[in-house]
Backbone as JSON, one array per atom type, in Angstrom:
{
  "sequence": "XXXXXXXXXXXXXXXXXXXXXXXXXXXXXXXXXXXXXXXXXXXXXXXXXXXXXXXXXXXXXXXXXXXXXXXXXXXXXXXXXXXXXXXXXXXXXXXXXXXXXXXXX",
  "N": [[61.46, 184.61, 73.9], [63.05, 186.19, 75.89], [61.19, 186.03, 77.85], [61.1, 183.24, 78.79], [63.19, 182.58, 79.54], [63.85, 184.06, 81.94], [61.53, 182.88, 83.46], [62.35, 180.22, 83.76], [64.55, 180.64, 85.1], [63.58, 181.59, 87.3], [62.19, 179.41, 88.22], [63.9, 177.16, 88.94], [64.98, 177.75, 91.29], [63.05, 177.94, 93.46], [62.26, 174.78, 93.13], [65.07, 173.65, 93.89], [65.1, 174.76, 96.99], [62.52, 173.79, 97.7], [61.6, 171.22, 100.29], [60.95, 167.85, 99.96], [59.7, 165.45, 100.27], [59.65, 161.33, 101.23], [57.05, 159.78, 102.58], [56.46, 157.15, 105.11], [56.78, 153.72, 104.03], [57.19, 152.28, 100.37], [54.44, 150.84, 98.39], [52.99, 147.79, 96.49], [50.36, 148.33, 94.85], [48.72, 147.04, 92.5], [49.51, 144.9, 90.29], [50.09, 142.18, 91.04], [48.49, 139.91, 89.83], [49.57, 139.03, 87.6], [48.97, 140.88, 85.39], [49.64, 143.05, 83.06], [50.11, 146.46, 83.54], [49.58, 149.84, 82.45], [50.16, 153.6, 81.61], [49.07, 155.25, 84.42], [46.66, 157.42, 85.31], [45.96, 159.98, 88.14], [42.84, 160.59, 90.0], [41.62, 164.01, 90.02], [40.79, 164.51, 92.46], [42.85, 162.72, 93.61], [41.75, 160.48, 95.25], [42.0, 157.95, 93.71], [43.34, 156.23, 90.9], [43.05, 155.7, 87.94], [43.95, 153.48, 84.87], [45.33, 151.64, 82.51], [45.54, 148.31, 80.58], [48.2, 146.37, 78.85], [48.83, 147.6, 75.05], [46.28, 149.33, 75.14], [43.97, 148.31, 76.5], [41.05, 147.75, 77.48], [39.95, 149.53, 80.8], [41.1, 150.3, 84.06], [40.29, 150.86, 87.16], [41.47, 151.87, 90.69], [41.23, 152.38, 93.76], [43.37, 154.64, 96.23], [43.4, 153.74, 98.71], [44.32, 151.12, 98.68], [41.68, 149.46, 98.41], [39.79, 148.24, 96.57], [39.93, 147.52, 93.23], [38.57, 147.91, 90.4], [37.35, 146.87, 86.99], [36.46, 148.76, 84.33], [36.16, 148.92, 81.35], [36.95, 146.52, 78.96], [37.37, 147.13, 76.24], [38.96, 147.7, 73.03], [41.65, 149.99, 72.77], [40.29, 151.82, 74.61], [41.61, 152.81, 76.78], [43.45, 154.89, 75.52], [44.22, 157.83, 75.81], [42.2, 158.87, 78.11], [40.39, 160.42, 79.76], [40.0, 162.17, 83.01], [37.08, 163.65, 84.76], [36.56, 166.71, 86.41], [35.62, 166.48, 88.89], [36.43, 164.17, 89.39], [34.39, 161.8, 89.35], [34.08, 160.84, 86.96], [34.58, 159.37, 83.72], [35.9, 160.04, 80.46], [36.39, 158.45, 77.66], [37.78, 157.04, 74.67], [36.56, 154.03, 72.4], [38.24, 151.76, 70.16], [36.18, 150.17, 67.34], [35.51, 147.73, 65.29], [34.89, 147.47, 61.7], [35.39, 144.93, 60.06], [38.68, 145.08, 58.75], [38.74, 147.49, 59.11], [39.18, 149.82, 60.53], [37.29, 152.14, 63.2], [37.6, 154.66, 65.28]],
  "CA": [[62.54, 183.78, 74.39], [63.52, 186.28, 76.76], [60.66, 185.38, 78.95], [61.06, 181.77, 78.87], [64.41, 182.01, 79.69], [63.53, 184.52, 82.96], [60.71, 181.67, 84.04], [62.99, 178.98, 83.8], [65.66, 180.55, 86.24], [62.89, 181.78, 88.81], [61.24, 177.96, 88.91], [65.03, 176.43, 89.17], [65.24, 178.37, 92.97], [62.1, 177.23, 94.1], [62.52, 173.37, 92.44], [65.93, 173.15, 94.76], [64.57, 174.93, 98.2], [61.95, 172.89, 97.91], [61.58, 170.13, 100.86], [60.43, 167.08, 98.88], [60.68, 163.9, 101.12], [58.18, 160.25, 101.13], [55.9, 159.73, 103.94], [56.19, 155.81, 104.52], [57.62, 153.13, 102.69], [55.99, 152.6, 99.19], [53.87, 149.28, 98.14], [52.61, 147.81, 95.3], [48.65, 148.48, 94.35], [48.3, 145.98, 91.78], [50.68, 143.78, 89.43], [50.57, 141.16, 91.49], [47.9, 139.2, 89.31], [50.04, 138.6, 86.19], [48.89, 141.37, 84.23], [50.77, 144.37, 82.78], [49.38, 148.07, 83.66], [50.39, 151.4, 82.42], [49.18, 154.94, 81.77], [48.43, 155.38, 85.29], [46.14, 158.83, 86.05], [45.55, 160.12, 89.43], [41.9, 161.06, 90.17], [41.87, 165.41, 90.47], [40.83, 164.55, 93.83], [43.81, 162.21, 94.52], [41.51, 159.08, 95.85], [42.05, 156.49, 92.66], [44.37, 155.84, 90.02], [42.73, 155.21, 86.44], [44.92, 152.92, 84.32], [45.09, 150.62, 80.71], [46.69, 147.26, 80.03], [48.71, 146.07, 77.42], [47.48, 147.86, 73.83], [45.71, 150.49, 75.91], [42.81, 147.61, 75.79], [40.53, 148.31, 78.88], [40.57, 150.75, 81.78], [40.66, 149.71, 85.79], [40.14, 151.97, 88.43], [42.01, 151.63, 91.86], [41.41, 153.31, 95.26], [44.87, 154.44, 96.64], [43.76, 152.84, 100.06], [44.14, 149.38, 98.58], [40.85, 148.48, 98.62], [39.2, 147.88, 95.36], [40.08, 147.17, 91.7], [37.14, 148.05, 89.3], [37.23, 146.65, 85.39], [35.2, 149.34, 84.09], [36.05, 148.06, 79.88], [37.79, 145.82, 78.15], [37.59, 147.67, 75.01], [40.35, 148.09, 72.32], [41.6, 151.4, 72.36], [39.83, 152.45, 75.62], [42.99, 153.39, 77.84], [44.5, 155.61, 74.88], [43.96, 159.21, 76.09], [40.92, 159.06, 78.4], [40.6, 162.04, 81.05], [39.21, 162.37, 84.46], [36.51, 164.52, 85.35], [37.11, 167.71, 87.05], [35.21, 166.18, 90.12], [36.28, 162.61, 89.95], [33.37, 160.97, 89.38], [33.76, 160.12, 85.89], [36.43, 159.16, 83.06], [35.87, 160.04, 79.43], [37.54, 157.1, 76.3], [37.37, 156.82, 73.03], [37.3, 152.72, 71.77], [37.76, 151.18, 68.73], [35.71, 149.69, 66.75], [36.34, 147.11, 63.89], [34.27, 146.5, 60.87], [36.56, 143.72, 58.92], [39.92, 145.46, 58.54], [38.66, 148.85, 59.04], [39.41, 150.63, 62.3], [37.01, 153.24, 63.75], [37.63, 155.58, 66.73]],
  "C": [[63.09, 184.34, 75.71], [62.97, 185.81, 78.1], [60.66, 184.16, 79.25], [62.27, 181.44, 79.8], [64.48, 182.86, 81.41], [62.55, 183.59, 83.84], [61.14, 180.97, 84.38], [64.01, 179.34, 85.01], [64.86, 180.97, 87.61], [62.1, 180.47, 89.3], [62.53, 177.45, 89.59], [65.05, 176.46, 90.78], [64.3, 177.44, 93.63], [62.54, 175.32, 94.02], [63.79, 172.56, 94.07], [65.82, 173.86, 96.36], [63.47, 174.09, 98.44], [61.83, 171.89, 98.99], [60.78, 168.92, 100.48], [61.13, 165.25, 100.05], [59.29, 162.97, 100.86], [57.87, 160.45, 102.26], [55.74, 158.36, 104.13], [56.81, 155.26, 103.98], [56.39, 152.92, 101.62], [56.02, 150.55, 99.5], [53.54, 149.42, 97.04], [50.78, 147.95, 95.21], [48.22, 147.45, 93.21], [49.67, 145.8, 90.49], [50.43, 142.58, 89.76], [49.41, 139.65, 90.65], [48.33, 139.06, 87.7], [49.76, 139.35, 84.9], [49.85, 142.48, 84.02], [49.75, 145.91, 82.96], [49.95, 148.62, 83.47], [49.6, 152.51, 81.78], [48.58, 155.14, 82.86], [48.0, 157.21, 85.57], [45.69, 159.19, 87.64], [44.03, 161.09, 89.41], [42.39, 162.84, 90.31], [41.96, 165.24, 91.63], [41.75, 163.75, 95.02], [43.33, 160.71, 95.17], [41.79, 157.99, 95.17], [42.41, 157.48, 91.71], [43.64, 155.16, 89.13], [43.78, 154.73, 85.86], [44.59, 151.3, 82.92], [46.1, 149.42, 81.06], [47.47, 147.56, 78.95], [47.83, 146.93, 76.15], [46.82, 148.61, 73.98], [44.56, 149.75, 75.76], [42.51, 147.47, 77.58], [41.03, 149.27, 79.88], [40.05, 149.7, 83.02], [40.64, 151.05, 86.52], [40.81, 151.16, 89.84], [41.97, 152.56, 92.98], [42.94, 153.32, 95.65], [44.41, 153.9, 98.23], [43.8, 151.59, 99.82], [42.99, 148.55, 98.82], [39.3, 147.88, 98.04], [39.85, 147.89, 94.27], [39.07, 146.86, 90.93], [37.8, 147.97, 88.26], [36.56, 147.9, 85.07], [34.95, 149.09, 82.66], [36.99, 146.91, 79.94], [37.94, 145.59, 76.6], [38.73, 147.87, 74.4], [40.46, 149.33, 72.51], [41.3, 152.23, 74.03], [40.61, 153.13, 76.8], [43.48, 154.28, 76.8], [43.98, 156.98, 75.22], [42.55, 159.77, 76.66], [42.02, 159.8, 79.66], [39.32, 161.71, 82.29], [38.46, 163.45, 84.35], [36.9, 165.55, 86.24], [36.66, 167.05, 88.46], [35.69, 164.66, 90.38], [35.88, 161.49, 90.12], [33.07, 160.3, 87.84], [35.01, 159.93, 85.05], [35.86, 159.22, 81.6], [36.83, 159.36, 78.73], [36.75, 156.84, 75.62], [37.93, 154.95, 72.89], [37.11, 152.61, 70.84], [36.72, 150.1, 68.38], [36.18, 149.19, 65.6], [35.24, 146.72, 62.85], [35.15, 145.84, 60.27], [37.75, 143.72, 59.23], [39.95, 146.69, 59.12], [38.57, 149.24, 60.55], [38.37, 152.3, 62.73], [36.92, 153.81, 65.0], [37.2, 155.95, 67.33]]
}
């Protein structure tokens, strides 16, 4: 505890010296086609923004220069806790599957 509590007051300093400003005004990257997005990830490398609908049911991909929007599912499940590649180039998700009633992961 004691160290937690020594960590916490040497980040605080930094946190408020900090210079923390935008660059730009902000825009929107996609909404504007009537659907709902959330869980947005940022590539490691910062170029595209992985992200789920509604339900976590499919994943999209988005360049942050505005100038693509890739489907890549439209699986159930497939947005719930998928990860980026260390390089960027790929996206690991788990979907469901339904026999009947029965739900598999």
């Amino acid at each position: 505890m004691k160290h937690l509590i020594t960590i916490f007051f040497l980040i605080i300093p930094v946190m408020l010296v900090a210079d923390i400003h935008t660059v730009g005004s902000p825009y929107i990257l996609v909404g504007n086609d009537g659907n709902h997005y959330m869980q947005p990830r940022w590539s490691p490398d910062g170029s595209k923004i992985a992200m789920t609908s509604a339900n976590y049911r499919g994943l999209w991909i988005i360049n942050t220069n505005k100038t693509q929007t890739v489907q890549l599912s439209d699986e159930r499940a497939a947005g719930f806790g998928f990860e980026w590649s260390r390089d960027s180039r790929s996206i690991v998700a788990r979907v469901a599957k339904y026999d009947g009633v029965r739900r598999y992961d």
